[in-house]
mmCIF file of C-alpha atoms in Angstrom:
data_model
loop_
_atom_site.group_PDB
_atom_site.id
_atom_site.type_symbol
_atom_site.label_atom_id
_atom_site.label_comp_id
_atom_site.label_asym_id
_atom_site.label_seq_id
_atom_site.Cartn_x
_atom_site.Cartn_y
_atom_site.Cartn_z
ATOM 1 C CA MET A 69 98.766 111.890 136.345
ATOM 2 C CA SER A 70 97.787 108.250 135.811
ATOM 3 C CA GLU A 71 100.029 105.704 134.136
ATOM 4 C CA ARG A 72 100.578 106.591 130.518
ATOM 5 C CA LYS A 73 100.921 103.164 128.969
ATOM 6 C CA ALA A 74 99.127 101.545 126.055
ATOM 7 C CA SER A 75 99.266 98.543 123.776
ATOM 8 C CA VAL A 76 97.665 98.395 120.332
ATOM 9 C CA THR A 77 97.418 95.482 117.909
ATOM 10 C CA ARG A 78 96.743 96.062 114.220
ATOM 11 C CA ASN A 79 96.075 93.184 111.838
ATOM 12 C CA THR A 80 95.663 93.665 108.089
ATOM 13 C CA LEU A 81 96.024 91.463 105.039
ATOM 14 C CA GLU A 82 99.690 92.532 104.825
ATOM 15 C CA THR A 83 100.811 92.961 108.441
ATOM 16 C CA ARG A 84 100.282 91.896 112.051
ATOM 17 C CA ILE A 85 101.685 94.464 114.465
ATOM 18 C CA THR A 86 101.603 95.049 118.215
ATOM 19 C CA ALA A 87 103.046 98.276 119.640
ATOM 20 C CA THR A 88 103.360 98.847 123.381
ATOM 21 C CA VAL A 89 104.450 102.190 124.815
ATOM 22 C CA ASP A 90 105.180 103.600 128.256
ATOM 23 C CA LEU A 91 105.522 107.352 127.882
ATOM 24 C CA ASP A 92 107.120 107.615 131.320
ATOM 25 C CA GLY A 93 109.692 104.894 130.792
ATOM 26 C CA SER A 94 113.469 104.962 130.845
ATOM 27 C CA GLY A 95 114.253 104.531 127.150
ATOM 28 C CA GLN A 96 114.113 100.734 127.040
ATOM 29 C CA ALA A 97 113.226 99.143 123.707
ATOM 30 C CA GLN A 98 112.538 95.743 122.206
ATOM 31 C CA PHE A 99 111.842 95.194 118.531
ATOM 32 C CA ASP A 100 111.084 92.241 116.295
ATOM 33 C CA THR A 101 110.157 93.676 112.906
ATOM 34 C CA GLY A 102 112.489 92.005 110.424
ATOM 35 C CA ILE A 103 113.800 95.444 109.383
ATOM 36 C CA PRO A 104 117.074 96.123 111.241
ATOM 37 C CA PHE A 105 117.647 99.688 110.036
ATOM 38 C CA LEU A 106 114.138 100.734 111.053
ATOM 39 C CA GLU A 107 114.689 99.116 114.461
ATOM 40 C CA HIS A 108 117.875 101.160 114.842
ATOM 41 C CA MET A 109 115.842 104.318 114.238
ATOM 42 C CA LEU A 110 112.958 103.269 116.503
ATOM 43 C CA ASP A 111 115.543 102.775 119.235
ATOM 44 C CA GLN A 112 116.448 106.462 118.871
ATOM 45 C CA ILE A 113 112.827 107.405 119.612
ATOM 46 C CA ALA A 114 112.849 105.317 122.793
ATOM 47 C CA ARG A 115 116.241 106.490 124.066
ATOM 48 C CA HIS A 116 115.885 110.171 123.227
ATOM 49 C CA GLY A 117 112.182 110.294 124.059
ATOM 50 C CA MET A 118 112.739 108.520 127.392
ATOM 51 C CA MET A 119 109.846 106.189 126.627
ATOM 52 C CA ASP A 120 109.739 102.413 126.612
ATOM 53 C CA LEU A 121 108.805 100.802 123.296
ATOM 54 C CA ASP A 122 108.041 97.212 122.396
ATOM 55 C CA ILE A 123 107.092 96.579 118.766
ATOM 56 C CA VAL A 124 106.511 93.203 117.158
ATOM 57 C CA ALA A 125 105.684 93.144 113.457
ATOM 58 C CA LYS A 126 105.141 90.387 110.931
ATOM 59 C CA GLY A 127 104.666 91.706 107.424
ATOM 60 C CA ASP A 128 104.955 90.869 103.756
ATOM 61 C CA LEU A 129 108.680 91.598 103.616
ATOM 62 C CA HIS A 130 109.033 89.110 100.758
ATOM 63 C CA ILE A 131 107.346 91.790 98.620
ATOM 64 C CA ASP A 132 109.037 94.842 100.153
ATOM 65 C CA ASP A 133 109.192 96.825 103.406
ATOM 66 C CA HIS A 134 106.490 99.355 102.515
ATOM 67 C CA HIS A 135 103.425 97.920 104.257
ATOM 68 C CA THR A 136 105.350 96.981 107.384
ATOM 69 C CA VAL A 137 107.048 100.367 107.787
ATOM 70 C CA GLU A 138 103.837 102.314 107.176
ATOM 71 C CA ASP A 139 101.774 100.095 109.491
ATOM 72 C CA ILE A 140 104.357 100.337 112.273
ATOM 73 C CA GLY A 141 103.988 104.129 112.050
ATOM 74 C CA ILE A 142 100.210 103.787 112.197
ATOM 75 C CA THR A 143 100.241 101.386 115.140
ATOM 76 C CA LEU A 144 102.797 103.407 117.084
ATOM 77 C CA GLY A 145 100.707 106.539 116.508
ATOM 78 C CA GLN A 146 97.614 104.765 117.823
ATOM 79 C CA ALA A 147 99.482 103.537 120.896
ATOM 80 C CA VAL A 148 100.896 106.980 121.682
ATOM 81 C CA SER A 149 97.456 108.566 121.267
ATOM 82 C CA LYS A 150 95.904 105.984 123.575
ATOM 83 C CA ALA A 151 98.649 106.436 126.187
ATOM 84 C CA VAL A 152 98.334 110.241 126.109
ATOM 85 C CA GLY A 153 94.577 110.062 126.691
ATOM 86 C CA ASP A 154 92.834 113.411 127.129
ATOM 87 C CA LYS A 155 96.182 115.297 126.944
ATOM 88 C CA LYS A 156 95.460 117.200 130.160
ATOM 89 C CA GLY A 157 98.613 118.414 131.818
ATOM 90 C CA ILE A 158 101.035 117.901 128.932
ATOM 91 C CA VAL A 159 103.187 120.691 127.526
ATOM 92 C CA ARG A 160 101.665 119.976 124.074
ATOM 93 C CA TYR A 161 104.414 121.540 121.939
ATOM 94 C CA GLY A 162 107.892 120.104 121.518
ATOM 95 C CA HIS A 163 110.918 120.884 119.396
ATOM 96 C CA SER A 164 114.501 119.753 119.012
ATOM 97 C CA TYR A 165 117.586 120.341 116.903
ATOM 98 C CA VAL A 166 120.014 117.415 116.672
ATOM 99 C CA PRO A 167 123.398 117.324 114.908
ATOM 100 C CA LEU A 168 125.396 114.277 113.885
ATOM 101 C CA ASP A 169 128.716 115.168 112.287
ATOM 102 C CA GLU A 170 127.830 117.116 109.117
ATOM 103 C CA ALA A 171 124.058 116.575 109.428
ATOM 104 C CA LEU A 172 121.583 118.758 111.327
ATOM 105 C CA SER A 173 117.836 118.273 111.655
ATOM 106 C CA ARG A 174 114.961 120.097 113.338
ATOM 107 C CA VAL A 175 111.699 118.469 114.423
ATOM 108 C CA VAL A 176 108.699 120.339 115.856
ATOM 109 C CA VAL A 177 105.533 118.617 117.113
ATOM 110 C CA ASP A 178 102.159 119.819 118.348
ATOM 111 C CA PHE A 179 99.676 117.436 119.976
ATOM 112 C CA SER A 180 96.989 119.496 118.317
ATOM 113 C CA GLY A 181 94.396 116.852 117.575
ATOM 114 C CA ARG A 182 94.828 117.741 113.888
ATOM 115 C CA PRO A 183 97.020 115.525 111.711
ATOM 116 C CA GLY A 184 99.500 117.338 109.514
ATOM 117 C CA LEU A 185 102.953 116.483 108.223
ATOM 118 C CA VAL A 186 105.454 118.874 106.665
ATOM 119 C CA TYR A 187 108.463 116.821 105.601
ATOM 120 C CA HIS A 188 111.657 118.199 104.088
ATOM 121 C CA LEU A 189 114.332 115.520 103.978
ATOM 122 C CA PRO A 190 116.438 115.734 100.824
ATOM 123 C CA PHE A 191 118.280 112.425 101.016
ATOM 124 C CA THR A 192 121.636 112.226 99.284
ATOM 125 C CA ARG A 193 121.049 108.593 98.300
ATOM 126 C CA ALA A 194 118.034 106.330 97.883
ATOM 127 C CA GLN A 195 119.017 103.462 100.175
ATOM 128 C CA VAL A 196 120.851 102.879 103.435
ATOM 129 C CA GLY A 197 121.897 99.288 104.008
ATOM 130 C CA GLY A 198 119.309 98.120 101.496
ATOM 131 C CA PHE A 199 116.523 100.129 103.173
ATOM 132 C CA ASP A 200 114.474 102.413 100.900
ATOM 133 C CA VAL A 201 114.712 105.807 102.633
ATOM 134 C CA ASP A 202 111.490 107.020 100.955
ATOM 135 C CA LEU A 203 109.628 104.758 103.382
ATOM 136 C CA PHE A 204 110.443 107.032 106.311
ATOM 137 C CA GLN A 205 107.906 109.536 105.005
ATOM 138 C CA GLU A 206 105.313 106.730 105.029
ATOM 139 C CA PHE A 207 106.254 105.934 108.639
ATOM 140 C CA PHE A 208 105.844 109.529 109.783
ATOM 141 C CA GLN A 209 102.620 110.038 107.801
ATOM 142 C CA GLY A 210 101.149 106.948 109.444
ATOM 143 C CA PHE A 211 102.218 108.180 112.876
ATOM 144 C CA VAL A 212 100.849 111.690 112.316
ATOM 145 C CA ASN A 213 97.471 110.493 111.037
ATOM 146 C CA HIS A 214 96.873 108.212 114.003
ATOM 147 C CA ALA A 215 98.520 110.140 116.841
ATOM 148 C CA GLN A 216 96.599 113.211 115.613
ATOM 149 C CA VAL A 217 99.615 115.511 115.745
ATOM 150 C CA THR A 218 101.081 118.271 113.616
ATOM 151 C CA LEU A 219 104.678 117.403 112.779
ATOM 152 C CA HIS A 220 107.324 119.450 110.968
ATOM 153 C CA ILE A 221 110.519 117.640 109.953
ATOM 154 C CA ASP A 222 113.393 119.553 108.380
ATOM 155 C CA ASN A 223 116.824 118.203 107.589
ATOM 156 C CA LEU A 224 118.746 121.465 107.453
ATOM 157 C CA ARG A 225 121.971 119.977 106.089
ATOM 158 C CA GLY A 226 123.741 116.690 105.601
ATOM 159 C CA ASP A 227 125.725 114.639 103.117
ATOM 160 C CA ASN A 228 125.381 111.170 104.631
ATOM 161 C CA SER A 229 121.885 109.669 104.418
ATOM 162 C CA HIS A 230 122.382 107.594 107.560
ATOM 163 C CA HIS A 231 123.321 110.740 109.474
ATOM 164 C CA GLN A 232 120.390 112.655 107.981
ATOM 165 C CA ILE A 233 117.768 110.160 109.108
ATOM 166 C CA GLU A 234 119.388 109.473 112.471
ATOM 167 C CA THR A 235 119.307 113.167 113.344
ATOM 168 C CA VAL A 236 115.618 113.231 112.411
ATOM 169 C CA PHE A 237 114.716 110.279 114.629
ATOM 170 C CA LYS A 238 116.744 111.573 117.574
ATOM 171 C CA ALA A 239 115.143 114.995 117.234
ATOM 172 C CA PHE A 240 111.715 113.371 116.907
ATOM 173 C CA GLY A 241 112.228 111.470 120.158
ATOM 174 C CA ARG A 242 113.379 114.593 121.962
ATOM 175 C CA ALA A 243 110.502 116.697 120.599
ATOM 176 C CA LEU A 244 108.038 114.043 121.792
ATOM 177 C CA ARG A 245 109.685 114.030 125.197
ATOM 178 C CA MET A 246 109.219 117.787 125.499
ATOM 179 C CA ALA A 247 105.636 117.821 124.225
ATOM 180 C CA LEU A 248 104.516 114.926 126.426
ATOM 181 C CA ALA A 249 106.164 116.174 129.608
ATOM 182 C CA ALA A 250 103.722 116.418 132.495
ATOM 183 C CA ASP A 251 106.081 118.781 134.311
ATOM 184 C CA PRO A 252 107.253 121.758 132.217
ATOM 185 C CA ALA A 253 110.587 121.735 134.084
ATOM 186 C CA MET A 254 111.209 118.230 132.725
ATOM 187 C CA ALA A 255 110.878 119.644 129.235
ATOM 188 C CA GLY A 256 113.398 122.397 129.923
ATOM 189 C CA ILE A 257 110.681 125.048 130.090
ATOM 190 C CA THR A 258 111.141 127.669 132.774
ATOM 191 C CA PRO A 259 108.281 129.853 134.052
ATOM 192 C CA SER A 260 109.624 132.746 131.975
ATOM 193 C CA THR A 261 109.438 130.778 128.721
ATOM 194 C CA LYS A 262 106.439 128.515 129.319
ATOM 195 C CA GLY A 263 103.950 131.029 127.990
ATOM 196 C CA VAL A 264 105.717 131.669 124.707
ATOM 197 C CA LEU A 265 105.536 128.114 123.401
#
């Protein structure tokens, strides 16, 4: 399989974003977005997805975080799609459950070529560290639309909003890692279970 790396730049009236991905990286990440809590969550994708991410974003944060968060999702989705290419040889489906103290989330992804998001994340509060948690749905919708994937996100339980979203992002990274694996064994899929995914 050839190198699975890509870089995408997206410029709009509200944002200027460059996202670079290496799907076969080691979990290294660099971010300059002006949104620390989002960067903390993007780092979970890199570390748990075992991919290298570099995202630089300049947006209209003086208004709010909405455009920047959504456009980072869009640009990251485009970069992942470009890096995956024709999808030959990947597992295609990925899933993960991740706990963090009282919180538990499940994420399932299919590199189907058809965008679809099912999102069930009943946050217990509206903000974490000043970040509007509703914007995470915008991030994932942007990613889904431009990576052309079907994505199901379910927070099964949780009382702490930080824990809720962190379990989602960790599970998302791990589900991507499974789906994008070129070798089924790397995704934890044995010959006896490969066919049932």
